[in-house]
Coordinates of C-alpha atoms in Angstrom, one line a residue:
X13 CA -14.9 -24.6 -12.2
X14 CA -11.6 -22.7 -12.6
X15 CA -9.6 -21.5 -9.7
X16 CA -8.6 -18.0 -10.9
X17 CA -7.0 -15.2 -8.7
X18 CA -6.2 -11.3 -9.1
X19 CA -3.3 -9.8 -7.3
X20 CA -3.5 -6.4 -6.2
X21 CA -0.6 -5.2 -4.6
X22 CA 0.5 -2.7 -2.0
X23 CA 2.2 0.8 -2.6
X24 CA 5.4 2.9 -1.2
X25 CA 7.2 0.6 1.5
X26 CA 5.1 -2.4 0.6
X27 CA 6.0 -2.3 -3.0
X28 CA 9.7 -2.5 -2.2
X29 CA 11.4 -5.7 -3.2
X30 CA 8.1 -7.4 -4.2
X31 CA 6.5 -8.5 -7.5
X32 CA 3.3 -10.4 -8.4
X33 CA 6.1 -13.2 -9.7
X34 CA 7.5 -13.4 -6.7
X35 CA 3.9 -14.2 -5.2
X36 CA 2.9 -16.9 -7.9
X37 CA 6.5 -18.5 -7.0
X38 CA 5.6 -18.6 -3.0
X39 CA 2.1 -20.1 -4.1
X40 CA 3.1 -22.3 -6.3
X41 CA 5.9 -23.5 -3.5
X42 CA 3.1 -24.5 -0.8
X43 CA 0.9 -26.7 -3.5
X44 CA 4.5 -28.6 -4.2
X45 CA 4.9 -28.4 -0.3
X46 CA 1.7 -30.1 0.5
X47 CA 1.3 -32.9 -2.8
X48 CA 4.1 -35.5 -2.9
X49 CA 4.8 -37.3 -6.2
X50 CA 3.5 -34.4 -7.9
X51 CA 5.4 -31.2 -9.5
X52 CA 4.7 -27.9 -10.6
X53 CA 5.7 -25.4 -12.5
X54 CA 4.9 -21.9 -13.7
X55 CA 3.7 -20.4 -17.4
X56 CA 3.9 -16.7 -18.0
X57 CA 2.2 -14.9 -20.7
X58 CA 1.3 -11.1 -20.7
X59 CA -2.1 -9.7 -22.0
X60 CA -3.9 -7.1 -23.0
X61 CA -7.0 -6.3 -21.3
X62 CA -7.5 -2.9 -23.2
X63 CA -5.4 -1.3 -26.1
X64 CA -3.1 0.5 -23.5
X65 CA -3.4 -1.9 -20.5
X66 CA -2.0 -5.2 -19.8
X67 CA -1.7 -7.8 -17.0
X68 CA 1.0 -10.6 -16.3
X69 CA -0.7 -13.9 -16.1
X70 CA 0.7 -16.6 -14.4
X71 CA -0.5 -20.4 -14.4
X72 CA 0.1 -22.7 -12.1
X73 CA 0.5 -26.7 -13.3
X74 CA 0.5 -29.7 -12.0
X75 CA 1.7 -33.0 -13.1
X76 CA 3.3 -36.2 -12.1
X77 CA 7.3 -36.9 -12.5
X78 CA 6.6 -40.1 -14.7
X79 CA 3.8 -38.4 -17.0
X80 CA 5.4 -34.4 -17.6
X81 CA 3.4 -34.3 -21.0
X82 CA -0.5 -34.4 -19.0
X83 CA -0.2 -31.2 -16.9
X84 CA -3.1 -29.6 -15.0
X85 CA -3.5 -26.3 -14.7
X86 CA -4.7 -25.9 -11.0
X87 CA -4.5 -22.4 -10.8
X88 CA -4.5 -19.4 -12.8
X89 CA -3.3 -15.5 -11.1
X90 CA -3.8 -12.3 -13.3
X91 CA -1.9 -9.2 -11.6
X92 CA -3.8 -5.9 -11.4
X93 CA -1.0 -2.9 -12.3
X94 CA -2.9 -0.1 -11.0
X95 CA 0.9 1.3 -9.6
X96 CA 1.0 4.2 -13.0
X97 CA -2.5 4.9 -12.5
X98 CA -2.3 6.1 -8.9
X99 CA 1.1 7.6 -9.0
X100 CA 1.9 8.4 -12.1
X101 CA 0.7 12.4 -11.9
X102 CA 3.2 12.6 -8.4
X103 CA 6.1 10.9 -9.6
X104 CA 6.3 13.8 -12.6
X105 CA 6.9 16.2 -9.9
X106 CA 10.1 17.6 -8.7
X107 CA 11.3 17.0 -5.3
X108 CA 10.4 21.0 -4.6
X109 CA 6.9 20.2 -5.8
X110 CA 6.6 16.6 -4.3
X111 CA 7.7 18.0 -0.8
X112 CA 5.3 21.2 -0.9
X113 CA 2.6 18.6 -1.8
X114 CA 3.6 16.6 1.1
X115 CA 3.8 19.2 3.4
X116 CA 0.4 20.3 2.4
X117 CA -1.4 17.2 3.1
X118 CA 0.3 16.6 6.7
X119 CA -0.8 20.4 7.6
X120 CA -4.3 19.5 6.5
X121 CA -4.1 16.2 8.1
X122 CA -2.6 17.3 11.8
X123 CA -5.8 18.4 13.1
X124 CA -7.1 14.7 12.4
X125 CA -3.7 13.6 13.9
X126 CA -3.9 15.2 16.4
X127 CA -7.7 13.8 17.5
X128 CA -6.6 10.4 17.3
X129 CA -4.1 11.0 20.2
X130 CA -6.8 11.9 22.4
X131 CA -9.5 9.8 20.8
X132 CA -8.5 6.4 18.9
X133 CA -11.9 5.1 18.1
X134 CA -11.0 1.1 17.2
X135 CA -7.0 2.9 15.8
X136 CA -4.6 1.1 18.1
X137 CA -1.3 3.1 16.6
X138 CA -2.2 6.6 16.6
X139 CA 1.2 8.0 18.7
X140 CA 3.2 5.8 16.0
X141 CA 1.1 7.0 12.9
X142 CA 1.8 10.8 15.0
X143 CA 5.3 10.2 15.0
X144 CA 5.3 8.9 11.6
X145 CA 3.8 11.9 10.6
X146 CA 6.2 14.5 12.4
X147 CA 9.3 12.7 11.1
X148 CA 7.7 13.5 7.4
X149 CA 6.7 17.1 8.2
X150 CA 10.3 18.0 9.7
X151 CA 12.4 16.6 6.7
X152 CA 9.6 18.3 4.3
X153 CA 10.6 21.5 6.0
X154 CA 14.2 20.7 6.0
X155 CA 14.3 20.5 2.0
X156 CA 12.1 23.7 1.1
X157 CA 14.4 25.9 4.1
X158 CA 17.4 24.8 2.2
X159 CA 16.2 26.8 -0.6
X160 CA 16.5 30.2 1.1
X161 CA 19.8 28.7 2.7
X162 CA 21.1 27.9 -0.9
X163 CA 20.3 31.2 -1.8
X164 CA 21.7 32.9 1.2
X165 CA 25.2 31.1 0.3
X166 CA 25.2 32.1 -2.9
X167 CA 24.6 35.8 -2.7
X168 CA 27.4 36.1 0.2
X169 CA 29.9 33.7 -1.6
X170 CA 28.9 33.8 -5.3
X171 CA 27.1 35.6 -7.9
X172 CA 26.1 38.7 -5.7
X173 CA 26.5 41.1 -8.1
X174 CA 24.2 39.2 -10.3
X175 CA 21.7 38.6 -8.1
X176 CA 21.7 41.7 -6.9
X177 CA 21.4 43.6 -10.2
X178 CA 17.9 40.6 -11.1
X179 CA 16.4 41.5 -7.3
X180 CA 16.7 45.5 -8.2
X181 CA 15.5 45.0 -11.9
X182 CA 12.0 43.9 -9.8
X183 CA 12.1 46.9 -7.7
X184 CA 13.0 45.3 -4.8
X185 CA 15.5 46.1 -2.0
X186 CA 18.0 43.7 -2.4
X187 CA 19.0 44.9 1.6
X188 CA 16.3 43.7 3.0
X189 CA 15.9 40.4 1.1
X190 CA 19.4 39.2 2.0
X191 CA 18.5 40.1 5.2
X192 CA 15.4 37.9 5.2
X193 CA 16.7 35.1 3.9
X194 CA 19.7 35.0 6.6
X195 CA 17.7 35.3 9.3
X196 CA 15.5 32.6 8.2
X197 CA 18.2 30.4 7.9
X198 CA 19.6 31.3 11.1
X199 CA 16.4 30.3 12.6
X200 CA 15.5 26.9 10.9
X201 CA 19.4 25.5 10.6
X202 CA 18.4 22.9 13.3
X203 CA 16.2 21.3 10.9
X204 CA 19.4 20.0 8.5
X205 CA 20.9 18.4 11.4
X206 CA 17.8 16.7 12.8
X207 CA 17.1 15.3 9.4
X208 CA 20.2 14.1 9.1
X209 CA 19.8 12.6 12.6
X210 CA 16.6 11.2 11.5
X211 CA 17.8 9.6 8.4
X212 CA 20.7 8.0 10.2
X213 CA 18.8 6.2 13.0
X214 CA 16.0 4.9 11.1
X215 CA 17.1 1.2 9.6
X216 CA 16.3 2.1 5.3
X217 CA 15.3 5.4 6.3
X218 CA 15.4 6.6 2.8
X219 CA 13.3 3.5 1.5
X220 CA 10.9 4.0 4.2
X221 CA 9.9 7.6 4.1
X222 CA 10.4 8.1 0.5
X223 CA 7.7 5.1 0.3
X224 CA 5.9 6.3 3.1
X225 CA 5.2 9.9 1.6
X226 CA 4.7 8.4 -2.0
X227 CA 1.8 6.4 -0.3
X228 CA 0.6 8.6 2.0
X229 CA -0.1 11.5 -0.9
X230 CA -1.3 8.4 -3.2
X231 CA -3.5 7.1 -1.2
X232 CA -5.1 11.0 -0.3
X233 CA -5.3 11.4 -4.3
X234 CA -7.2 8.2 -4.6
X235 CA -9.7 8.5 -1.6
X236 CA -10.0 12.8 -2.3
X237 CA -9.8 12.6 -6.1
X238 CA -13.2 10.6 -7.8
X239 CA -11.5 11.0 -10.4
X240 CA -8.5 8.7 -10.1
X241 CA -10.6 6.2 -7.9
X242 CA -12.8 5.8 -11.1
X243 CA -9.7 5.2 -13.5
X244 CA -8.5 2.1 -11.1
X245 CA -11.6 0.8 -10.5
X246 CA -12.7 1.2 -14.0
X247 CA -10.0 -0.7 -15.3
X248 CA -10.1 -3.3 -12.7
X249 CA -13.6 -3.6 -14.2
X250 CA -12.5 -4.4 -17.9
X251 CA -10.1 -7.0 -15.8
X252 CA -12.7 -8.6 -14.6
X253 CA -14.6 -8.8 -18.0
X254 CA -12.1 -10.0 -19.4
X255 CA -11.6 -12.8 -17.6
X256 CA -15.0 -13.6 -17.9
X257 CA -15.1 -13.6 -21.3
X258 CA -11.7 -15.7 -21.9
X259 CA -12.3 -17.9 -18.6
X260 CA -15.9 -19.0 -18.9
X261 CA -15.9 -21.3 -15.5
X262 CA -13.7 -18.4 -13.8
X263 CA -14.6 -18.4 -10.3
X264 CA -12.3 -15.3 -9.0
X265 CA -10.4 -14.8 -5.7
X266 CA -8.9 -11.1 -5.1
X267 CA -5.1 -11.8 -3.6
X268 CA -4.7 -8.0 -2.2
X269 CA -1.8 -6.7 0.2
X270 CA -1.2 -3.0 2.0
X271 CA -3.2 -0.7 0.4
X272 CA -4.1 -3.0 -3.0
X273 CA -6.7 -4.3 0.1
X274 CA -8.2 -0.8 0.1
X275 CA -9.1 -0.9 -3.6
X276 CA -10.4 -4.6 -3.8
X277 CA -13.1 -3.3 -1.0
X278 CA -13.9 -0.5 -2.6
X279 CA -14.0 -2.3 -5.6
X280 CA -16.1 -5.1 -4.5
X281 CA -18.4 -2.9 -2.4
X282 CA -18.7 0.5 -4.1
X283 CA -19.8 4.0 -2.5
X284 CA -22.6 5.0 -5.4
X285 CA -22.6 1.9 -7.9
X286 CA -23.1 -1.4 -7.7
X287 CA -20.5 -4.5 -8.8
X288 CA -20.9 -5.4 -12.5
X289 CA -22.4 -8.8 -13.3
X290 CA -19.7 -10.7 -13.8
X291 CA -18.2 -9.2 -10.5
X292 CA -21.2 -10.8 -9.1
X293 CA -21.6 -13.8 -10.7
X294 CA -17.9 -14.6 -10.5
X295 CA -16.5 -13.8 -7.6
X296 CA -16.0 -15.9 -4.3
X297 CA -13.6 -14.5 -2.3
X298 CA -11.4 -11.9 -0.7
X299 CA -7.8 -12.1 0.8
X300 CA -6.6 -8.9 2.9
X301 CA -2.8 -9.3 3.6
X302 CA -2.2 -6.0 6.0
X303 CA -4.7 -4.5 5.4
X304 CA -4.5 -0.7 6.5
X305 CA -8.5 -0.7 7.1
X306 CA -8.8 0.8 10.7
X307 CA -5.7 3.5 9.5
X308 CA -8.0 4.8 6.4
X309 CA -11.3 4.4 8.4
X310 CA -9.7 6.7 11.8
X311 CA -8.1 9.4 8.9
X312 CA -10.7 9.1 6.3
X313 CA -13.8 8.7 8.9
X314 CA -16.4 8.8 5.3
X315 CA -14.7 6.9 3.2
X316 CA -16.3 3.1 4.3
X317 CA -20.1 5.0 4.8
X318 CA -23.0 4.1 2.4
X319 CA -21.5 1.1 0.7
X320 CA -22.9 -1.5 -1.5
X321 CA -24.2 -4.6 0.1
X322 CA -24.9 -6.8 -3.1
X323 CA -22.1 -9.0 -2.1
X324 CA -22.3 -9.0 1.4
X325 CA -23.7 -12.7 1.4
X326 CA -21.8 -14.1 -2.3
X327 CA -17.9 -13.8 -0.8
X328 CA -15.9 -15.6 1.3
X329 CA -13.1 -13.1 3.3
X330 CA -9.8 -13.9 4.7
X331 CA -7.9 -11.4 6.6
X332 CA -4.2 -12.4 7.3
X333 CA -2.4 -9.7 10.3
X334 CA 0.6 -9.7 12.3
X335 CA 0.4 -8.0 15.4
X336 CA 3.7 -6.3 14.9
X337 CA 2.7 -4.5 12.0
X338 CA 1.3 -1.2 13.1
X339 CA -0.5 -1.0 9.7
X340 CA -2.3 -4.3 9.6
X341 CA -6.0 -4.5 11.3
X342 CA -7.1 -7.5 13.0
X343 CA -10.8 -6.5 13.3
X344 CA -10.8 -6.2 16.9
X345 CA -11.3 -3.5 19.5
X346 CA -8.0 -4.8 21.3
X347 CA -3.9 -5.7 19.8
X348 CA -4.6 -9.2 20.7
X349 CA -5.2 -12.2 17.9
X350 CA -8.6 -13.8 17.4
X351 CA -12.0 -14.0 15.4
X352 CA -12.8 -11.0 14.2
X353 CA -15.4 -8.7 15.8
X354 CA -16.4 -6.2 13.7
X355 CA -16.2 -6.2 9.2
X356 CA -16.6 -3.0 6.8
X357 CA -19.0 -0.6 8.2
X358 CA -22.7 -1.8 8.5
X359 CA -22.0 -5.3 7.5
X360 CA -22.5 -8.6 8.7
X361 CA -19.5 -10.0 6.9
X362 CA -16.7 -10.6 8.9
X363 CA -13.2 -12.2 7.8
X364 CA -11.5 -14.9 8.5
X365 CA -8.6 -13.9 10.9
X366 CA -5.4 -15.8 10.3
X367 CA -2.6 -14.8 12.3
X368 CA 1.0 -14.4 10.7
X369 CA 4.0 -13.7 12.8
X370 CA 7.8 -13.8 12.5
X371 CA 9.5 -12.5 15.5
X372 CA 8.0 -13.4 19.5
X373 CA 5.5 -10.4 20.7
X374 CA 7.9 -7.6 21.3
X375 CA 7.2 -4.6 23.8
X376 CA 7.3 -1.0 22.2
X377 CA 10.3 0.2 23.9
X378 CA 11.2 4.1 23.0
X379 CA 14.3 2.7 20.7
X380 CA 11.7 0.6 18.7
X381 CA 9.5 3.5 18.9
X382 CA 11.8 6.0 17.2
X383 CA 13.0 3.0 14.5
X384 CA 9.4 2.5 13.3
X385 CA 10.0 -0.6 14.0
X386 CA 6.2 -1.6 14.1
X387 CA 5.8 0.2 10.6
X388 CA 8.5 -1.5 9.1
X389 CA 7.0 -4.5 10.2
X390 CA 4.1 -4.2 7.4
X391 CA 6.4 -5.6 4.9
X392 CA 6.9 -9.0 6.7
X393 CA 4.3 -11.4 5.6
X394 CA 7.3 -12.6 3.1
X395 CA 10.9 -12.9 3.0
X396 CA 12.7 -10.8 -0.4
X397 CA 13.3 -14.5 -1.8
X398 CA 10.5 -15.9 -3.1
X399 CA 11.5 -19.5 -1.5
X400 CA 11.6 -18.1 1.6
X401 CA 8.9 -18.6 4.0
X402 CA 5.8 -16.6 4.3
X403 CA 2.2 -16.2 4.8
X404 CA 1.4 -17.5 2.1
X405 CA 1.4 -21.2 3.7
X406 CA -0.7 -20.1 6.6
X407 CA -3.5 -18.6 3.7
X408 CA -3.0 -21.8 1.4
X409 CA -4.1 -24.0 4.1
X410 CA -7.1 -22.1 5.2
X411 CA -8.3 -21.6 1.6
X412 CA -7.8 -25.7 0.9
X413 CA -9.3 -26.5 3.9
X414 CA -12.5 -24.4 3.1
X415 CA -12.3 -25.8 -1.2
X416 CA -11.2 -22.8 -2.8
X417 CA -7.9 -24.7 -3.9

């Protein structure tokens, strides 16, 4: 049988500085790390999985310093670019439009925010994800109040006349409009200093919330929308075929991270379908890196109900956390490390816990608080460089040590 994975990656602030290449690289690190006398090297190629979709593959080989001409190809990683799919309608926005979407969902949301303050359920972060939240809300507000600002500036200091003569050509009283518009920037100016305040104490503060908001509204068009769930899912399905058809002995792993872990469940255990039969036939097991599970399941209570069971009892399921990322669940009712208690909704499949740190435990002092330090946090199963360290050793070991590899 051949040892074939899928990388699904994360979105927003997970997506930062990462690539399924750099993921190969680290793999293909911890088989050289753990075989002496042997080396390995990487073979990219790129194919096409449908006219207008392709995927990178990478292959992993194997051979020995005095024989580099019989290499063995030990494993084999397709990456899953569902990134266009998912964001491409936002991204065509402007930053008016993006922010009014933004501030849309967060008003829709706060009620739900609001609930998890008082009533967590298995959520351990809900005054973080609050916070989190607020800090989006405030600097949405803070771009659409510069509009009336901007205009307000303009009418004192600029083209008045103009202005003036387009406002009366509506029938409007240009009086009382100016008027408007001053007082409501009189009364919202505190929100460009707060914002700036914001984006100054917040380490990559523009990287974090730009990511953060990309993800959030993402992530509420996928689980809201049928629509774009289907397109992902449906081309994660020719994936699969694919492989099927050009990797006969295929037995498939799904390598997810962040919110990529949110699609491979949903793939693999579908809400009104079943998994095709190569899906079934083929695959073996599931690797969650930070997963965001308990977040979606608190905010999107629904979205795990009435799930497919048909391969309940055919995978295998590794779950790596850190404890300091305030996205990642361990599948516990407590913050503390362990076997997990509890799987997807209604099922007897539980992961594996493996437990990645990279700093001591640290107490959530107000200073870390207002930093996000526990969010920011979500990115460090891996160092930027691809030969630095990461979790990726911690996973290799548990996934030889139970045959997968």
């Amino acid at each position: 049988m051949e040892k074939v994975g899928v990388y699904i990656s994360g979105l927003g602030q997970s997506f930062q500085q990462e690539s399924f290449e750099k993921y190969a690289i680290r793999l293909k690190n911890e088989f050289r790390y753990s075989d002496n006398g042997s080396e390995f090297e990487l073979k990219t190629e790129k194919i096409f999985y449908t006219e207008e979709r392709d995927s990178t593959v990478v292959s992993i080989f194997k051979y020995k310093k005095d024989n580099p001409d019989n290499a063995e190809r030990v494993y084999k990683l397709y990456d899953f670019k569902y990134h266009e799919i998912l964001t491409e309608r936002f991204k065509k926005q402007n930053l008016l439009l993006k922010n009014l979407i933004l501030l849309g969902l967060i008003l829709k949301k706060l009620p739900q925010l609001f609930l998890r303050i008082f009533s967590s359920g298995s959520f351990s972060r809900p005054y973080l994800t609050f916070y989190a939240f607020l800090v989006l809300l405030v600097i949405s507000l803070a771009i659409i109040f510069l509009i009336p600002a901007s205009i307000d500036i303009v009418t004192q200091y600029g083209a008045q006349k103009e202005i003036k003569t387009l406002i009366e050509s509506c029938h409007l009283d240009f009086e009382k409009i100016t008027g408007f518009l001053s007082g409501l920037t009189q009364k919202t100016k505190w929100f460009v200093p707060i914002t700036t305040f914001i984006l100054l104490v917040i380490p990559e503060s523009k990287t974090l919330l730009t990511s953060l908001a990309t993800e959030f509204v993402c992530v509420d068009q996928y689980i809201e929308n049928g629509e774009q769930s289907q397109l992902v899912l449906g081309n994660l399905d020719l994936l699969i075929e694919y492989i099927a058809e050009n990797d006969p002995k295929a037995q498939i792993h799904y390598h997810s991270y962040s919110f990529g872990t949110i699609i491979a469940m949903d793939f693999l255990f579908p809400i009104g379908n079943v998994p095709s039969a190569n899906t079934k036939d083929r695959s073996e097991l599931l690797v969650t890196i930070g997963t965001p599970y308990e977040f979606i399941n608190a905010y999107y209570p629904k979205f795990f109900n009435n799930r497919s069971a048909q391969m309940e009892t055919k995978l295998t399921w590794m779950n790596v956390y850190s404890i300091a990322d305030a996205l990642a669940t361990n599948f516990r009712k407590d913050t503390n490390r362990g076997p997990a208690l509890f799987g997807i909704n209604g099922f007897s499949l539980l992961p594996i816990n493996i437990n990645y740190e990279v700093t001591s435990d640290k107490s959530m002092t107000l200073f870390n608080f207002i930093t996000m330090y526990a969010i920011r946090m979500h990115k460090c199963y891996w160092d930027a460089s691809p030969n630095g360290q990461s979790c990726i050793r911690v996973l290799s070991n548990e996934m030889k040590a139970r045959g997968f590899i």
